[in-house]
Amino acid sequence: MLAFDSAAKRFGPVAALDGCTFEARPGRITGFLGPNGAGKTTAMRAVFGLVRLDAGAVSWRGAPVTGVERARFGYMPEERGLYPRMRVREQLLYLGQLCGRTDSDVGQIADRWLERLGLADRATDRLDALSHGNQQRVQLIAALVNEPDLLVLDEPFSGLDPIAMAAMADLLAELAAAGATVLFSSHQLDLVEELCEDVVIIDHGRIVLAGDLTDLRAAVPQRFVDIRYRGLAPDWSRLATVQVVEAKDGHARLQVDRDADLAAVVAAARSSGDVVSFAYQPPTLSELFRQAVAA
């Protein structure tokens, strides 16, 4: 398990990390979320010793993180961390050797991932000859050549098309199912909601929400109603316990209290037209996120 315990880091007057405490558990995918500049990248770099904490600690399996442990970690930074003029397979071998693997071991692992991600025929190309999406795939392989126990990825889905995003999501799920600890950041909250069991939300260097996503959604006192209808838009202002989250032709999403009169909501919709569908739901991850960073 990866654990942050009261981690703090300042850059001049800016508190990039302000007493951060959270965990990423083995065999699970943890989504690490926050607005731009919230502290996500600083926290990830602290795992690898690229940022020295002012206070607090990062631990792995209950012990301080050392170079031995980091040789079993995989890291995919948001900014390209590879050599653009170096050939793809050559640099994968080099990076794997830095982690202490033998040439033959790294070669087999690299070739397996190149084949899996559709890059076997580009293995001898220079990195800068590849498209952005293929460079992103190579960067992922670079994080996997040491068969890591912990995988930390900073915006891994950036620039990928929908097919490539689905393939990477499946891959991360597979790695977690095999026992790896996976922590990744993303601004694509719909993807995080679909993929992650756990989420950690950071804002201005502080953890504002963390835990099992299902439990976090269930704990919110408000519920949401999605209504699709035919006809004129209902006058939701007549319902005191209803807040309109989104409204457009034929559809409305409403925030209601747990004890709200749902029959009155349906009646208001029927007063203007025909109700096509009605769904009573906990908040989405996007709604959780907005509530957490606005608090």
mmCIF file with all atom_site columns, N, CA, C and O in Angstrom, residues 171-207:
data_model
loop_
_atom_site.group_PDB
_atom_site.id
_atom_site.type_symbol
_atom_site.label_atom_id
_atom_site.label_alt_id
_atom_site.label_comp_id
_atom_site.label_asym_id
_atom_site.label_entity_id
_atom_site.label_seq_id
_atom_site.pdbx_PDB_ins_code
_atom_site.Cartn_x
_atom_site.Cartn_y
_atom_site.Cartn_z
_atom_site.occupancy
_atom_site.B_iso_or_equiv
_atom_site.pdbx_formal_charge
_atom_site.auth_seq_id
_atom_site.auth_comp_id
_atom_site.auth_asym_id
_atom_site.auth_atom_id
_atom_site.pdbx_PDB_model_num
ATOM 1   N N  . LEU A 1 171 ? -6.213  -2.063 -19.821 1.00 0.00 ? 171 LEU A N  1
ATOM 2   C CA . LEU A 1 171 ? -4.893  -2.466 -19.376 1.00 0.00 ? 171 LEU A CA 1
ATOM 3   C C  . LEU A 1 171 ? -4.684  -2.150 -17.900 1.00 0.00 ? 171 LEU A C  1
ATOM 4   O O  . LEU A 1 171 ? -4.182  -2.978 -17.130 1.00 0.00 ? 171 LEU A O  1
ATOM 5   N N  . LEU A 1 172 ? -5.082  -0.940 -17.475 1.00 0.00 ? 172 LEU A N  1
ATOM 6   C CA . LEU A 1 172 ? -4.930  -0.578 -16.063 1.00 0.00 ? 172 LEU A CA 1
ATOM 7   C C  . LEU A 1 172 ? -5.767  -1.485 -15.171 1.00 0.00 ? 172 LEU A C  1
ATOM 8   O O  . LEU A 1 172 ? -5.324  -1.895 -14.088 1.00 0.00 ? 172 LEU A O  1
ATOM 9   N N  . ALA A 1 173 ? -6.980  -1.797 -15.618 1.00 0.00 ? 173 ALA A N  1
ATOM 10  C CA . ALA A 1 173 ? -7.834  -2.710 -14.847 1.00 0.00 ? 173 ALA A CA 1
ATOM 11  C C  . ALA A 1 173 ? -7.186  -4.087 -14.731 1.00 0.00 ? 173 ALA A C  1
ATOM 12  O O  . ALA A 1 173 ? -7.245  -4.732 -13.672 1.00 0.00 ? 173 ALA A O  1
ATOM 13  N N  . GLU A 1 174 ? -6.559  -4.531 -15.794 1.00 0.00 ? 174 GLU A N  1
ATOM 14  C CA . GLU A 1 174 ? -5.885  -5.829 -15.787 1.00 0.00 ? 174 GLU A CA 1
ATOM 15  C C  . GLU A 1 174 ? -4.704  -5.839 -14.824 1.00 0.00 ? 174 GLU A C  1
ATOM 16  O O  . GLU A 1 174 ? -4.496  -6.802 -14.075 1.00 0.00 ? 174 GLU A O  1
ATOM 17  N N  . LEU A 1 175 ? -3.924  -4.763 -14.823 1.00 0.00 ? 175 LEU A N  1
ATOM 18  C CA . LEU A 1 175 ? -2.774  -4.682 -13.922 1.00 0.00 ? 175 LEU A CA 1
ATOM 19  C C  . LEU A 1 175 ? -3.216  -4.671 -12.459 1.00 0.00 ? 175 LEU A C  1
ATOM 20  O O  . LEU A 1 175 ? -2.609  -5.323 -11.606 1.00 0.00 ? 175 LEU A O  1
ATOM 21  N N  . ALA A 1 176 ? -4.280  -3.920 -12.170 1.00 0.00 ? 176 ALA A N  1
ATOM 22  C CA . ALA A 1 176 ? -4.792  -3.888 -10.798 1.00 0.00 ? 176 ALA A CA 1
ATOM 23  C C  . ALA A 1 176 ? -5.319  -5.251 -10.382 1.00 0.00 ? 176 ALA A C  1
ATOM 24  O O  . ALA A 1 176 ? -5.094  -5.696 -9.254  1.00 0.00 ? 176 ALA A O  1
ATOM 25  N N  . ALA A 1 177 ? -6.019  -5.910 -11.296 1.00 0.00 ? 177 ALA A N  1
ATOM 26  C CA . ALA A 1 177 ? -6.560  -7.238 -10.981 1.00 0.00 ? 177 ALA A CA 1
ATOM 27  C C  . ALA A 1 177 ? -5.450  -8.242 -10.679 1.00 0.00 ? 177 ALA A C  1
ATOM 28  O O  . ALA A 1 177 ? -5.661  -9.203 -9.930  1.00 0.00 ? 177 ALA A O  1
ATOM 29  N N  . ALA A 1 178 ? -4.273  -8.013 -11.251 1.00 0.00 ? 178 ALA A N  1
ATOM 30  C CA . ALA A 1 178 ? -3.129  -8.896 -11.001 1.00 0.00 ? 178 ALA A CA 1
ATOM 31  C C  . ALA A 1 178 ? -2.404  -8.545 -9.701  1.00 0.00 ? 178 ALA A C  1
ATOM 32  O O  . ALA A 1 178 ? -1.424  -9.209 -9.344  1.00 0.00 ? 178 ALA A O  1
ATOM 33  N N  . GLY A 1 179 ? -2.869  -7.488 -8.999  1.00 0.00 ? 179 GLY A N  1
ATOM 34  C CA . GLY A 1 179 ? -2.319  -7.163 -7.689  1.00 0.00 ? 179 GLY A CA 1
ATOM 35  C C  . GLY A 1 179 ? -1.546  -5.871 -7.597  1.00 0.00 ? 179 GLY A C  1
ATOM 36  O O  . GLY A 1 179 ? -1.114  -5.488 -6.503  1.00 0.00 ? 179 GLY A O  1
ATOM 37  N N  . ALA A 1 180 ? -1.339  -5.165 -8.712  1.00 0.00 ? 180 ALA A N  1
ATOM 38  C CA . ALA A 1 180 ? -0.595  -3.908 -8.668  1.00 0.00 ? 180 ALA A CA 1
ATOM 39  C C  . ALA A 1 180 ? -1.425  -2.807 -8.011  1.00 0.00 ? 180 ALA A C  1
ATOM 40  O O  . ALA A 1 180 ? -2.655  -2.833 -8.027  1.00 0.00 ? 180 ALA A O  1
ATOM 41  N N  . THR A 1 181 ? -0.736  -1.837 -7.430  1.00 0.00 ? 181 THR A N  1
ATOM 42  C CA . THR A 1 181 ? -1.369  -0.621 -6.941  1.00 0.00 ? 181 THR A CA 1
ATOM 43  C C  . THR A 1 181 ? -1.281  0.417  -8.052  1.00 0.00 ? 181 THR A C  1
ATOM 44  O O  . THR A 1 181 ? -0.190  0.699  -8.550  1.00 0.00 ? 181 THR A O  1
ATOM 45  N N  . VAL A 1 182 ? -2.434  0.958  -8.462  1.00 0.00 ? 182 VAL A N  1
ATOM 46  C CA . VAL A 1 182 ? -2.473  1.896  -9.581  1.00 0.00 ? 182 VAL A CA 1
ATOM 47  C C  . VAL A 1 182 ? -3.050  3.222  -9.083  1.00 0.00 ? 182 VAL A C  1
ATOM 48  O O  . VAL A 1 182 ? -4.165  3.268  -8.563  1.00 0.00 ? 182 VAL A O  1
ATOM 49  N N  . LEU A 1 183 ? -2.271  4.288  -9.245  1.00 0.00 ? 183 LEU A N  1
ATOM 50  C CA . LEU A 1 183 ? -2.696  5.643  -8.891  1.00 0.00 ? 183 LEU A CA 1
ATOM 51  C C  . LEU A 1 183 ? -2.544  6.505  -10.130 1.00 0.00 ? 183 LEU A C  1
ATOM 52  O O  . LEU A 1 183 ? -1.455  6.569  -10.707 1.00 0.00 ? 183 LEU A O  1
ATOM 53  N N  . PHE A 1 184 ? -3.632  7.143  -10.562 1.00 0.00 ? 184 PHE A N  1
ATOM 54  C CA . PHE A 1 184 ? -3.489  8.010  -11.729 1.00 0.00 ? 184 PHE A CA 1
ATOM 55  C C  . PHE A 1 184 ? -4.352  9.245  -11.600 1.00 0.00 ? 184 PHE A C  1
ATOM 56  O O  . PHE A 1 184 ? -5.391  9.247  -10.954 1.00 0.00 ? 184 PHE A O  1
ATOM 57  N N  . SER A 1 185 ? -3.867  10.330 -12.204 1.00 0.00 ? 185 SER A N  1
ATOM 58  C CA . SER A 1 185 ? -4.619  11.575 -12.223 1.00 0.00 ? 185 SER A CA 1
ATOM 59  C C  . SER A 1 185 ? -5.267  11.745 -13.587 1.00 0.00 ? 185 SER A C  1
ATOM 60  O O  . SER A 1 185 ? -4.754  11.272 -14.598 1.00 0.00 ? 185 SER A O  1
ATOM 61  N N  . SER A 1 186 ? -6.392  12.434 -13.603 1.00 0.00 ? 186 SER A N  1
ATOM 62  C CA . SER A 1 186 ? -7.070  12.711 -14.861 1.00 0.00 ? 186 SER A CA 1
ATOM 63  C C  . SER A 1 186 ? -8.116  13.789 -14.628 1.00 0.00 ? 186 SER A C  1
ATOM 64  O O  . SER A 1 186 ? -8.695  13.895 -13.548 1.00 0.00 ? 186 SER A O  1
ATOM 65  N N  . HIS A 1 187 ? -8.349  14.594 -15.672 1.00 0.00 ? 187 HIS A N  1
ATOM 66  C CA . HIS A 1 187 ? -9.444  15.554 -15.646 1.00 0.00 ? 187 HIS A CA 1
ATOM 67  C C  . HIS A 1 187 ? -10.697 14.975 -16.301 1.00 0.00 ? 187 HIS A C  1
ATOM 68  O O  . HIS A 1 187 ? -11.740 15.639 -16.328 1.00 0.00 ? 187 HIS A O  1
ATOM 69  N N  . GLN A 1 188 ? -10.606 13.764 -16.819 1.00 0.00 ? 188 GLN A N  1
ATOM 70  C CA . GLN A 1 188 ? -11.743 13.127 -17.483 1.00 0.00 ? 188 GLN A CA 1
ATOM 71  C C  . GLN A 1 188 ? -12.536 12.327 -16.445 1.00 0.00 ? 188 GLN A C  1
ATOM 72  O O  . GLN A 1 188 ? -12.358 11.130 -16.274 1.00 0.00 ? 188 GLN A O  1
ATOM 73  N N  . LEU A 1 189 ? -13.418 13.026 -15.732 1.00 0.00 ? 189 LEU A N  1
ATOM 74  C CA . LEU A 1 189 ? -14.071 12.441 -14.563 1.00 0.00 ? 189 LEU A CA 1
ATOM 75  C C  . LEU A 1 189 ? -15.011 11.300 -14.926 1.00 0.00 ? 189 LEU A C  1
ATOM 76  O O  . LEU A 1 189 ? -15.206 10.388 -14.118 1.00 0.00 ? 189 LEU A O  1
ATOM 77  N N  . ASP A 1 190 ? -15.609 11.328 -16.115 1.00 0.00 ? 190 ASP A N  1
ATOM 78  C CA . ASP A 1 190 ? -16.473 10.224 -16.502 1.00 0.00 ? 190 ASP A CA 1
ATOM 79  C C  . ASP A 1 190 ? -15.677 8.935  -16.635 1.00 0.00 ? 190 ASP A C  1
ATOM 80  O O  . ASP A 1 190 ? -16.140 7.849  -16.246 1.00 0.00 ? 190 ASP A O  1
ATOM 81  N N  . LEU A 1 191 ? -14.452 9.035  -17.137 1.00 0.00 ? 191 LEU A N  1
ATOM 82  C CA . LEU A 1 191 ? -13.587 7.863  -17.257 1.00 0.00 ? 191 LEU A CA 1
ATOM 83  C C  . LEU A 1 191 ? -13.144 7.376  -15.882 1.00 0.00 ? 191 LEU A C  1
ATOM 84  O O  . LEU A 1 191 ? -13.141 6.168  -15.607 1.00 0.00 ? 191 LEU A O  1
ATOM 85  N N  . VAL A 1 192 ? -12.781 8.298  -14.999 1.00 0.00 ? 192 VAL A N  1
ATOM 86  C CA . VAL A 1 192 ? -12.384 7.928  -13.641 1.00 0.00 ? 192 VAL A CA 1
ATOM 87  C C  . VAL A 1 192 ? -13.531 7.224  -12.929 1.00 0.00 ? 192 VAL A C  1
ATOM 88  O O  . VAL A 1 192 ? -13.336 6.213  -12.250 1.00 0.00 ? 192 VAL A O  1
ATOM 89  N N  . GLU A 1 193 ? -14.725 7.739  -13.096 1.00 0.00 ? 193 GLU A N  1
ATOM 90  C CA . GLU A 1 193 ? -15.898 7.144  -12.442 1.00 0.00 ? 193 GLU A CA 1
ATOM 91  C C  . GLU A 1 193 ? -16.124 5.715  -12.903 1.00 0.00 ? 193 GLU A C  1
ATOM 92  O O  . GLU A 1 193 ? -16.491 4.841  -12.116 1.00 0.00 ? 193 GLU A O  1
ATOM 93  N N  . GLU A 1 194 ? -15.881 5.474  -14.167 1.00 0.00 ? 194 GLU A N  1
ATOM 94  C CA . GLU A 1 194 ? -16.093 4.134  -14.721 1.00 0.00 ? 194 GLU A CA 1
ATOM 95  C C  . GLU A 1 194 ? -14.989 3.165  -14.311 1.00 0.00 ? 194 GLU A C  1
ATOM 96  O O  . GLU A 1 194 ? -15.246 1.974  -14.109 1.00 0.00 ? 194 GLU A O  1
ATOM 97  N N  . LEU A 1 195 ? -13.781 3.683  -14.149 1.00 0.00 ? 195 LEU A N  1
ATOM 98  C CA . LEU A 1 195 ? -12.613 2.812  -13.989 1.00 0.00 ? 195 LEU A CA 1
ATOM 99  C C  . LEU A 1 195 ? -12.189 2.593  -12.546 1.00 0.00 ? 195 LEU A C  1
ATOM 100 O O  . LEU A 1 195 ? -11.682 1.526  -12.198 1.00 0.00 ? 195 LEU A O  1
ATOM 101 N N  . CYS A 1 196 ? -12.366 3.599  -11.677 1.00 0.00 ? 196 CYS A N  1
ATOM 102 C CA . CYS A 1 196 ? -11.739 3.580  -10.355 1.00 0.00 ? 196 CYS A CA 1
ATOM 103 C C  . CYS A 1 196 ? -12.664 3.060  -9.265  1.00 0.00 ? 196 CYS A C  1
ATOM 104 O O  . CYS A 1 196 ? -13.853 3.371  -9.238  1.00 0.00 ? 196 CYS A O  1
ATOM 105 N N  . GLU A 1 197 ? -12.079 2.312  -8.329  1.00 0.00 ? 197 GLU A N  1
ATOM 106 C CA . GLU A 1 197 ? -12.797 1.932  -7.113  1.00 0.00 ? 197 GLU A CA 1
ATOM 107 C C  . GLU A 1 197 ? -12.662 3.011  -6.045  1.00 0.00 ? 197 GLU A C  1
ATOM 108 O O  . GLU A 1 197 ? -13.593 3.250  -5.277  1.00 0.00 ? 197 GLU A O  1
ATOM 109 N N  . ASP A 1 198 ? -11.493 3.640  -5.987  1.00 0.00 ? 198 ASP A N  1
ATOM 110 C CA . ASP A 1 198 ? -11.213 4.651  -4.967  1.00 0.00 ? 198 ASP A CA 1
ATOM 111 C C  . ASP A 1 198 ? -10.895 5.985  -5.641  1.00 0.00 ? 198 ASP A C  1
ATOM 112 O O  . ASP A 1 198 ? -10.370 6.011  -6.761  1.00 0.00 ? 198 ASP A O  1
ATOM 113 N N  . VAL A 1 199 ? -11.201 7.078  -4.950  1.00 0.00 ? 199 VAL A N  1
ATOM 114 C CA . VAL A 1 199 ? -10.824 8.395  -5.448  1.00 0.00 ? 199 VAL A CA 1
ATOM 115 C C  . VAL A 1 199 ? -10.230 9.217  -4.304  1.00 0.00 ? 199 VAL A C  1
ATOM 116 O O  . VAL A 1 199 ? -10.592 9.040  -3.138  1.00 0.00 ? 199 VAL A O  1
ATOM 117 N N  . VAL A 1 200 ? -9.312  10.091 -4.662  1.00 0.00 ? 200 VAL A N  1
ATOM 118 C CA . VAL A 1 200 ? -8.732  11.071 -3.748  1.00 0.00 ? 200 VAL A CA 1
ATOM 119 C C  . VAL A 1 200 ? -8.840  12.417 -4.437  1.00 0.00 ? 200 VAL A C  1
ATOM 120 O O  . VAL A 1 200 ? -8.403  12.570 -5.587  1.00 0.00 ? 200 VAL A O  1
ATOM 121 N N  . ILE A 1 201 ? -9.437  13.400 -3.778  1.00 0.00 ? 201 ILE A N  1
ATOM 122 C CA . ILE A 1 201 ? -9.587  14.734 -4.355  1.00 0.00 ? 201 ILE A CA 1
ATOM 123 C C  . ILE A 1 201 ? -8.758  15.707 -3.528  1.00 0.00 ? 201 ILE A C  1
ATOM 124 O O  . ILE A 1 201 ? -8.908  15.785 -2.302  1.00 0.00 ? 201 ILE A O  1
ATOM 125 N N  . ILE A 1 202 ? -7.889  16.447 -4.210  1.00 0.00 ? 202 ILE A N  1
ATOM 126 C CA . ILE A 1 202 ? -7.013  17.411 -3.566  1.00 0.00 ? 202 ILE A CA 1
ATOM 127 C C  . ILE A 1 202 ? -7.328  18.808 -4.096  1.00 0.00 ? 202 ILE A C  1
ATOM 128 O O  . ILE A 1 202 ? -7.630  18.973 -5.285  1.00 0.00 ? 202 ILE A O  1
ATOM 129 N N  . ASP A 1 203 ? -7.294  19.786 -3.226  1.00 0.00 ? 203 ASP A N  1
ATOM 130 C CA . ASP A 1 203 ? -7.564  21.171 -3.625  1.00 0.00 ? 203 ASP A CA 1
ATOM 131 C C  . ASP A 1 203 ? -6.694  22.094 -2.778  1.00 0.00 ? 203 ASP A C  1
ATOM 132 O O  . ASP A 1 203 ? -6.686  21.997 -1.546  1.00 0.00 ? 203 ASP A O  1
ATOM 133 N N  . HIS A 1 204 ? -5.935  22.963 -3.444  1.00 0.00 ? 204 HIS A N  1
ATOM 134 C CA . HIS A 1 204 ? -5.010  23.865 -2.749  1.00 0.00 ? 204 HIS A CA 1
ATOM 135 C C  . HIS A 1 204 ? -4.101  23.114 -1.779  1.00 0.00 ? 204 HIS A C  1
ATOM 136 O O  . HIS A 1 204 ? -3.836  23.553 -0.660  1.00 0.00 ? 204 HIS A O  1
ATOM 137 N N  . GLY A 1 205 ? -3.629  21.942 -2.224  1.00 0.00 ? 205 GLY A N  1
ATOM 138 C CA . GLY A 1 205 ? -2.674  21.178 -1.436  1.00 0.00 ? 205 GLY A CA 1
ATOM 139 C C  . GLY A 1 205 ? -3.263  20.349 -0.317  1.00 0.00 ? 205 GLY A C  1
ATOM 140 O O  . GLY A 1 205 ? -2.522  19.653 0.386   1.00 0.00 ? 205 GLY A O  1
ATOM 141 N N  . ARG A 1 206 ? -4.579  20.382 -0.138  1.00 0.00 ? 206 ARG A N  1
ATOM 142 C CA . ARG A 1 206 ? -5.225  19.633 0.942   1.00 0.00 ? 206 ARG A CA 1
ATOM 143 C C  . ARG A 1 206 ? -6.153  18.562 0.388   1.00 0.00 ? 206 ARG A C  1
ATOM 144 O O  . ARG A 1 206 ? -6.833  18.784 -0.608  1.00 0.00 ? 206 ARG A O  1
ATOM 145 N N  . ILE A 1 207 ? -6.182  17.418 1.054   1.00 0.00 ? 207 ILE A N  1
ATOM 146 C CA . ILE A 1 207 ? -7.114  16.371 0.664   1.00 0.00 ? 207 ILE A CA 1
ATOM 147 C C  . ILE A 1 207 ? -8.500  16.747 1.186   1.00 0.00 ? 207 ILE A C  1
ATOM 148 O O  . ILE A 1 207 ? -8.705  16.905 2.395   1.00 0.00 ? 207 ILE A O  1
#
